[in-house]
CSV table of C-alpha atoms and ligand atoms in Angstrom, one decimal:
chain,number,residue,atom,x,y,z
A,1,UNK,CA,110.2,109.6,85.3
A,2,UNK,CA,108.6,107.3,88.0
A,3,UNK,CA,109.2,109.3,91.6
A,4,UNK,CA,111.5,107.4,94.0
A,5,UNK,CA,108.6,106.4,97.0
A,6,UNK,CA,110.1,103.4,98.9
A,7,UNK,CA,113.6,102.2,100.8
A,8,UNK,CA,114.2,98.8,102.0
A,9,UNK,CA,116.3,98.2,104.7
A,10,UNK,CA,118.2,95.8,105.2
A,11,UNK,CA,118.2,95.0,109.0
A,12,UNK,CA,118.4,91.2,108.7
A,13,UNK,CA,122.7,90.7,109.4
A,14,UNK,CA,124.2,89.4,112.5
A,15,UNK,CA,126.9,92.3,112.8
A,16,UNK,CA,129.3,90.2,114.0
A,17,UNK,CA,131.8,93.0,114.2
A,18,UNK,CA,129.9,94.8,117.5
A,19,UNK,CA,129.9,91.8,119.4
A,20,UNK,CA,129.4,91.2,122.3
A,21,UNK,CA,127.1,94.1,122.3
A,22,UNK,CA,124.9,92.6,119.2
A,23,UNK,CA,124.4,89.4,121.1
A,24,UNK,CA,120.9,90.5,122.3
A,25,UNK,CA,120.7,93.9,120.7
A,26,UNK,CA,120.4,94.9,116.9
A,27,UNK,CA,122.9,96.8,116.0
A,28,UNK,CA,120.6,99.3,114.2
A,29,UNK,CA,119.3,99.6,117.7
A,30,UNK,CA,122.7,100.6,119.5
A,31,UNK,CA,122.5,104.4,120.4
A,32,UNK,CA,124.7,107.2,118.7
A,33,UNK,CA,123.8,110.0,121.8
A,34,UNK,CA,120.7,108.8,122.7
A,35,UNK,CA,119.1,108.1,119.2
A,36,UNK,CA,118.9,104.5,118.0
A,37,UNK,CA,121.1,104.3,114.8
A,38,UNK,CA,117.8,103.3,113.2
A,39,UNK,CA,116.6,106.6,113.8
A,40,UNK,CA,119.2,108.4,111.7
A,41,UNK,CA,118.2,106.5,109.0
A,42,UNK,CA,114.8,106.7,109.0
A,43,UNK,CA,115.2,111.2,109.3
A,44,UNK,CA,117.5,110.7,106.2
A,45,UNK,CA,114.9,108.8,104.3
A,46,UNK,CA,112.1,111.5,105.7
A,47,UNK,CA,113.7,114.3,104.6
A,48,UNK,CA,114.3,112.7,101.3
A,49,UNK,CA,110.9,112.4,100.7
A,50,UNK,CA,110.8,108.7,101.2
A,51,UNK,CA,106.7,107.7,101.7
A,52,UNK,CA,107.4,104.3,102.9
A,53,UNK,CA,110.2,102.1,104.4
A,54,UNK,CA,110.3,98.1,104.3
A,55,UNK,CA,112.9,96.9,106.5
A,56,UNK,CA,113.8,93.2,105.5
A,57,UNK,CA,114.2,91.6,109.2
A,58,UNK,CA,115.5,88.4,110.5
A,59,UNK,CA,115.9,86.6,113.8
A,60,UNK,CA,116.5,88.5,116.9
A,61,UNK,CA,115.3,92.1,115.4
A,62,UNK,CA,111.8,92.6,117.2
A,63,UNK,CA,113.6,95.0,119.2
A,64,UNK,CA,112.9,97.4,115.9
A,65,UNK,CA,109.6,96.8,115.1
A,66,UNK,CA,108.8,97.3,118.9
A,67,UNK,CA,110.9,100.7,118.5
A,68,UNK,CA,108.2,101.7,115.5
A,69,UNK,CA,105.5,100.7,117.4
A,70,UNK,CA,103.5,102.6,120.4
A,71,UNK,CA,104.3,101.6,123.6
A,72,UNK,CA,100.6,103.0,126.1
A,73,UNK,CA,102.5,101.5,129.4
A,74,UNK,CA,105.3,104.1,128.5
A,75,UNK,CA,102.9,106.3,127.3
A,76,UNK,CA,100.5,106.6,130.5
A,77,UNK,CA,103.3,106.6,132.7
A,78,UNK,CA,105.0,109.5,131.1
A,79,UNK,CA,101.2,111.3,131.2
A,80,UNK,CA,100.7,110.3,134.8
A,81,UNK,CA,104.4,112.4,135.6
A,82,UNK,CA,103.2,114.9,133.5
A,83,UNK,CA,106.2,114.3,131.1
A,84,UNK,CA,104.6,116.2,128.2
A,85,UNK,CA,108.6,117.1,126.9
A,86,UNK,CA,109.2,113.1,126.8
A,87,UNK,CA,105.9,112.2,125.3
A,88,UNK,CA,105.7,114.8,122.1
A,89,UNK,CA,109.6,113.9,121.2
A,90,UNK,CA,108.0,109.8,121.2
A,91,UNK,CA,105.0,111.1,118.6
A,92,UNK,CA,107.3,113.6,116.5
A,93,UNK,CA,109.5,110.0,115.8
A,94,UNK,CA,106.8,107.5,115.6
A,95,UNK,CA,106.0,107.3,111.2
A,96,UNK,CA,102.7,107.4,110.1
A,97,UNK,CA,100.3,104.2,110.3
A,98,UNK,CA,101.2,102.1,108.1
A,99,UNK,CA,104.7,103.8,106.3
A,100,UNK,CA,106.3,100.7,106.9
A,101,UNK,CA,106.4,97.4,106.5
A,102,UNK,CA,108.4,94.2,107.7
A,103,UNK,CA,109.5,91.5,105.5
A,104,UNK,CA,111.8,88.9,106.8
A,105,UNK,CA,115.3,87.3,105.8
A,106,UNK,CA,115.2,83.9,107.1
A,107,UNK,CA,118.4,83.3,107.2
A,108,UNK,CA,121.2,86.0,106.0
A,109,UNK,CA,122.3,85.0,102.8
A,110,UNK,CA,124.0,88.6,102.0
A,111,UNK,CA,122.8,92.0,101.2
A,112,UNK,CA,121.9,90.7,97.4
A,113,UNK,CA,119.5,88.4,98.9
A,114,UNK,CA,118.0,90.6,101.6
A,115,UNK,CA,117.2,93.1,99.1
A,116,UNK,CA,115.2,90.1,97.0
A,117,UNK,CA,113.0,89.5,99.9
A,118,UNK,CA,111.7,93.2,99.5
A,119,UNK,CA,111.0,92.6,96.0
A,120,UNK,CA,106.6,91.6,96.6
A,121,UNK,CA,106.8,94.8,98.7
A,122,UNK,CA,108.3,97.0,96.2
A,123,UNK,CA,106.7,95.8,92.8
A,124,UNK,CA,107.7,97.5,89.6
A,125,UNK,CA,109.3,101.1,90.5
A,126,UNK,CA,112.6,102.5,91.0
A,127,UNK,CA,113.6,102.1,95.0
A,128,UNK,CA,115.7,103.7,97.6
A,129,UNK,CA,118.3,101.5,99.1
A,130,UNK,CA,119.7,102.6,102.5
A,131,UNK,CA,122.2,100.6,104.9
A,132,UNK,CA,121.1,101.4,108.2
A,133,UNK,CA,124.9,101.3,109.8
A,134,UNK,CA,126.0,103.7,107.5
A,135,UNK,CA,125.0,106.9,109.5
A,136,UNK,CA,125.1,110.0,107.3
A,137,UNK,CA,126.7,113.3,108.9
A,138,UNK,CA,126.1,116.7,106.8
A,139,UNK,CA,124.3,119.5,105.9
A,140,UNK,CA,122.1,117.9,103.7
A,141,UNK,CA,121.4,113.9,104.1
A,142,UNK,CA,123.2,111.8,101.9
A,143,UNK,CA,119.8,110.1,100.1
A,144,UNK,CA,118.3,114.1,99.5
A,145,UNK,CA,121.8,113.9,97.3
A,146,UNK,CA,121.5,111.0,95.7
A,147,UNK,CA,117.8,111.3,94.7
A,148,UNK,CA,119.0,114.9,93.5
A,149,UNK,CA,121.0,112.9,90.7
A,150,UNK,CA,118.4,110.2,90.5
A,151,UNK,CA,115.6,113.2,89.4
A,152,UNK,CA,118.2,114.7,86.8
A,153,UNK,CA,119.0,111.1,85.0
A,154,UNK,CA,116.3,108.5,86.0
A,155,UNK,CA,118.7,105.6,86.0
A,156,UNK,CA,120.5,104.0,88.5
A,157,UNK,CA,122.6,106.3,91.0
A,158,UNK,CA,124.8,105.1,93.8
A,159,UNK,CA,126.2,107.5,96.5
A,160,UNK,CA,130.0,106.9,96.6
A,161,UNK,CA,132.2,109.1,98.8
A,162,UNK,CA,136.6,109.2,98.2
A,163,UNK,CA,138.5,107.1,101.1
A,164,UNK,CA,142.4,107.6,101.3
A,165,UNK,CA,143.9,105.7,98.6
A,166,UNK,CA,146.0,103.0,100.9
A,167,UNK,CA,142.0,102.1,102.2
A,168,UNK,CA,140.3,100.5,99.0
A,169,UNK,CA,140.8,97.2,100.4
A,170,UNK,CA,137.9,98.2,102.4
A,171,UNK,CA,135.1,99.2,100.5
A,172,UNK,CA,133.5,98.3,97.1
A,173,UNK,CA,135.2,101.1,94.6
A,174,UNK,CA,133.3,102.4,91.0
A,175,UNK,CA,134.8,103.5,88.0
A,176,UNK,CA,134.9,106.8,87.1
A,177,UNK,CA,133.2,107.7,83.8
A,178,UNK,CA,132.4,111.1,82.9
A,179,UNK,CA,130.9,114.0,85.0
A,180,UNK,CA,127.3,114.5,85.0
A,181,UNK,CA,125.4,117.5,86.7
A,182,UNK,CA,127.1,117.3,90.6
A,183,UNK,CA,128.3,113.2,89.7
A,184,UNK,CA,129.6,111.3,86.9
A,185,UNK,CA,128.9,108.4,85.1
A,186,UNK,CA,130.0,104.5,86.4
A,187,UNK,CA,131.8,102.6,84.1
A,188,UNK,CA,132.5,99.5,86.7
A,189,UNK,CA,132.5,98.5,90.3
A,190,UNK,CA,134.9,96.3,91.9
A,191,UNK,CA,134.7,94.6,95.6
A,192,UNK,CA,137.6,95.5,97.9
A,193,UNK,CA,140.6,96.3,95.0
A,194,UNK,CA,144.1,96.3,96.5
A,195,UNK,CA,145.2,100.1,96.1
A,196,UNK,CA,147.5,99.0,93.1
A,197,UNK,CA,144.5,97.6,91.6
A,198,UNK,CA,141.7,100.4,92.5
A,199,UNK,CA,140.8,102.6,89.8
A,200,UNK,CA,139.5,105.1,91.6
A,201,UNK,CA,139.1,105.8,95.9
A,202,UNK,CA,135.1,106.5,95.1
A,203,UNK,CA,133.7,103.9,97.4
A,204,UNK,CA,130.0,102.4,97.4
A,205,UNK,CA,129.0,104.6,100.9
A,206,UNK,CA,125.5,102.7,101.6
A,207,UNK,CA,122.9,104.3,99.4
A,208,UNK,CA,121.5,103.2,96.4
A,209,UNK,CA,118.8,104.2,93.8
A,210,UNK,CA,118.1,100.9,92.0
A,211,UNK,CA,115.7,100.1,88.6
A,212,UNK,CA,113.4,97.0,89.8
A,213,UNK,CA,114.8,95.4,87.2
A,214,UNK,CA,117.5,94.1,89.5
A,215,UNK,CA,115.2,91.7,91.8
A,216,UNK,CA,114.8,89.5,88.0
A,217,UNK,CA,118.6,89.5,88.6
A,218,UNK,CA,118.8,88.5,91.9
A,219,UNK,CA,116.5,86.1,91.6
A,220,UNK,CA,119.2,83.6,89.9
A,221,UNK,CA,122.6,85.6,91.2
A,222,UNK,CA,124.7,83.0,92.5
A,223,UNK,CA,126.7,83.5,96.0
A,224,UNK,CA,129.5,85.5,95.5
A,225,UNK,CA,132.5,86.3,97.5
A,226,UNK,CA,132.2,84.4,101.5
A,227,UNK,CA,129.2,82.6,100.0
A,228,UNK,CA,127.2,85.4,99.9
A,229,UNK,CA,124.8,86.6,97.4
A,230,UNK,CA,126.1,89.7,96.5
A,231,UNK,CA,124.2,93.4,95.6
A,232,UNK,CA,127.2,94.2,93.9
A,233,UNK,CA,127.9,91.6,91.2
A,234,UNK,CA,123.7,91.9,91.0
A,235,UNK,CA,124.5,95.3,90.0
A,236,UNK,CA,127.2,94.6,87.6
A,237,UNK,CA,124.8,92.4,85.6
A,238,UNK,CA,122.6,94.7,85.6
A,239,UNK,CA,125.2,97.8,84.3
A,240,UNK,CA,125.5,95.2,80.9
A,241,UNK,CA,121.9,96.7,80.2
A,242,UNK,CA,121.2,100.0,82.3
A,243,UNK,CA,123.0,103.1,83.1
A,244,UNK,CA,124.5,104.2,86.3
A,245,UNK,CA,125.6,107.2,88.1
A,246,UNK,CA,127.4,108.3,90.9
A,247,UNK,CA,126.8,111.0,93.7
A,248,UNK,CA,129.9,111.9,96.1
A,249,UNK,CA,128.2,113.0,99.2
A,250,UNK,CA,129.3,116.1,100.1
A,251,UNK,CA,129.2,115.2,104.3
A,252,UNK,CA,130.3,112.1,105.6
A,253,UNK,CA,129.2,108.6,106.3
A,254,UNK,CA,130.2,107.1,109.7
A,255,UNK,CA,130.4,103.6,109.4
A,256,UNK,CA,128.3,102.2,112.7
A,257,UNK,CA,128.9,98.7,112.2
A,258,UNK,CA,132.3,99.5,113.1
A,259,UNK,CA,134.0,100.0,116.7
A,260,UNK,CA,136.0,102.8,115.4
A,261,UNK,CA,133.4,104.2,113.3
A,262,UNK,CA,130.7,104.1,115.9
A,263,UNK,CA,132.8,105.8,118.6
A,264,UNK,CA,133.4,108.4,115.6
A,265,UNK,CA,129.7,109.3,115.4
A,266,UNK,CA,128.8,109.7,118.9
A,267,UNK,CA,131.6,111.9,119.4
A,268,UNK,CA,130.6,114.0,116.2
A,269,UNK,CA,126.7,113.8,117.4
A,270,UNK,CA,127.3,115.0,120.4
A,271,UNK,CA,129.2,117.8,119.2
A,272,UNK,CA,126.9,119.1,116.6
A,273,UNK,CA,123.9,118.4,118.7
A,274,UNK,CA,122.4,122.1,119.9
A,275,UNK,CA,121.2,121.2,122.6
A,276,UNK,CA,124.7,118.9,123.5
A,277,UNK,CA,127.2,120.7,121.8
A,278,UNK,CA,128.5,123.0,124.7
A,279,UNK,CA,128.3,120.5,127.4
A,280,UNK,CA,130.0,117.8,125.2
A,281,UNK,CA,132.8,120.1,124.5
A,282,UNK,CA,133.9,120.7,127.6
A,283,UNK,CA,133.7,117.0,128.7
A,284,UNK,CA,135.6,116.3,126.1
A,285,UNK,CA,138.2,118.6,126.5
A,286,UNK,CA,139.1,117.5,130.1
A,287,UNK,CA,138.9,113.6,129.2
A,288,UNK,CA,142.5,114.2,129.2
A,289,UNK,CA,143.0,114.8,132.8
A,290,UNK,CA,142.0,111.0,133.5
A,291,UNK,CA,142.6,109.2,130.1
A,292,UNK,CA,146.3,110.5,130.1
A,293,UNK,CA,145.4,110.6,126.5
A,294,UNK,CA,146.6,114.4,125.0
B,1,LIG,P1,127.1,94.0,106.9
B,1,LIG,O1,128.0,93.0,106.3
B,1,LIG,O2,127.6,95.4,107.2
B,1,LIG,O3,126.3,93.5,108.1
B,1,LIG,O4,125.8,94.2,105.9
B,1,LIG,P2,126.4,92.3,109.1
B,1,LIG,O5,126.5,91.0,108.3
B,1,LIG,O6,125.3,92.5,110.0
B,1,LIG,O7,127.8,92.7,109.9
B,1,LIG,P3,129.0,91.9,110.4
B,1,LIG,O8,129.9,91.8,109.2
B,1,LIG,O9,128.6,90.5,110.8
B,1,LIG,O10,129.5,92.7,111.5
B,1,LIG,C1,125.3,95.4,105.4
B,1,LIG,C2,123.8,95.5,105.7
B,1,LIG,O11,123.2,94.4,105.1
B,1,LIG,C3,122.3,93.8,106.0
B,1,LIG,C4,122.9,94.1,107.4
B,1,LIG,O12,121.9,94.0,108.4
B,1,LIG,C5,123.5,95.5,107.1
B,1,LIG,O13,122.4,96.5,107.3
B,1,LIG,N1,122.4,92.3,105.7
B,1,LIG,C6,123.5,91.7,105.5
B,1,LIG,C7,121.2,91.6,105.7
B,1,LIG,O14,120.1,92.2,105.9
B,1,LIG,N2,121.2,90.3,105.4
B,1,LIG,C8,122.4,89.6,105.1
B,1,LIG,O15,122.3,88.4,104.8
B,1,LIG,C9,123.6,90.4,105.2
């Protein structure tokens, strides 16, 4: 069985849904605490064992490759005020010379077609897929889990994680098969089911293990729904042929692309943070005094 070595990341969307904030700034660049969300993702993929990241890019991004870059203006200023704190929390971040690569999405045709451009960069291997909005919160990263599966079957796994049953509208929802180790088998996927229609409340949460068989696919996948090409209908071609497996993760993914979501995480950050947990608290406990919320 062929180790699982490299992610892509799809950075290349205009997340439209953060506005006005994502005018000027990615949103994988908006800060949960006072780490970019990129960040998150890039520990996650780390402690996965993940030996190198391609982040498929598109207009407007440089903001990240700048982030994964060094920065000596920074640097010599924060030696000259004998910042040695700052500087060794900038090294302990910045990935090894040349761990990752940029490819770029010239214009965003969906997530199917984002993942295609990664295809020269990730040749002939299974791959990690990780969406960098989806910020995973747990003991253990939500990637470690699914790779966990991945190393037990060697086929396709997906991490799914159960929503409340009125909310499948939301999310792309699998089909239950049967168990397997800590998952189960997929029979189907389907994109945003009406609850009355859903056959399960598994939903896709954002990372993927994938065969490289799938880039032949999306290589003639036709747009799918709003025009897009679509990872999902990529996949169910490719589930005519191939096996695939689900991991629920056993935390929680915050969904950063999202207001709602994105408040979510910094509150839940800051709170779990050791060194920001007991301040946060008691901020947050007197917000009430002038909110008027209770
Ligand atoms: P989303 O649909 O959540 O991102 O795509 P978006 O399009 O940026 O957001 P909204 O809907 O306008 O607010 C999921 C992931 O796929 C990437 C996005 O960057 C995000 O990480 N993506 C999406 C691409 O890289 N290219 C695309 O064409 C579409």
């Amino acid at each position: 069985m062929q180790k699982v070595r490299k992610v892509v990341v799809p950075v290349a969307g205009l997340g439209t849904r953060m506005l006005p904030a994502t005018k000027s700034i990615p949103k994988e660049m908006l800060t949960i605490v006072d780490r970019p969300v990129i960040q998150y993702c890039i520990d996650e993929a780390i402690e996965a064992g993940i030996e190198h990241i391609v982040f498929v890019t598109g207009r407007n991004k440089s903001a990240i490759e700048d982030y994964f870059d060094q920065a000596p203006e920074l640097y010599s200023s924060l030696q000259n005020g004998q910042k040695a704190d700052s500087l060794a929390m900038l090294d302990d971040i910045l990935p090894d010379a040349g761990m990752v690569s940029f490819t770029r999405q010239q214009s965003p045709k969906g997530l199917g077609h984002a993942i295609w451009c990664a295809r020269n960069l990730i040749g002939h291997e299974p791959f990690a897929i990780m969406l960098p909005d989806m910020v995973s919160f747990g003991d253990t990263g939500c990637m470690a889990e699914a790779i966990e599966l991945y190393n037990q079957t060697g086929e396709n796994v997906i991490s799914v994680e159960e929503c409340h049953p009125s909310e499948t509208g939301s999310y792309g929802i699998v089909s239950p098969g049967t168990t397997f180790g800590k998952g189960f088998s997929i029979n189907g996927m389907v994109e945003k089911p009406k609850p009355e229609d859903a056959l399960s409340n598994y939903f896709i949460n954002g990372r993927y293990i994938l065969q490289p068989e799938i880039f032949e696919i999306l290589e003639t996948q036709k747009q799918g729904a709003g025009g897009e090409i679509q990872l999902t209908d990529a996949m169910l071609s490719l589930m005519k042929t191939d096996n695939f497996y689900a991991q629920p993760f056993t935390g929680r993914m915050f969904d950063c692309g999202r207001r709602e979501g994105f408040v979510e995480a910094n509150v839940a950050f800051a709170l779990k943070r050791a060194d920001y947990a007991s301040a946060s608290k008691s901020k947050i406990s007197k917000m009430s005094e002038y909110t008027g919320l209770r």
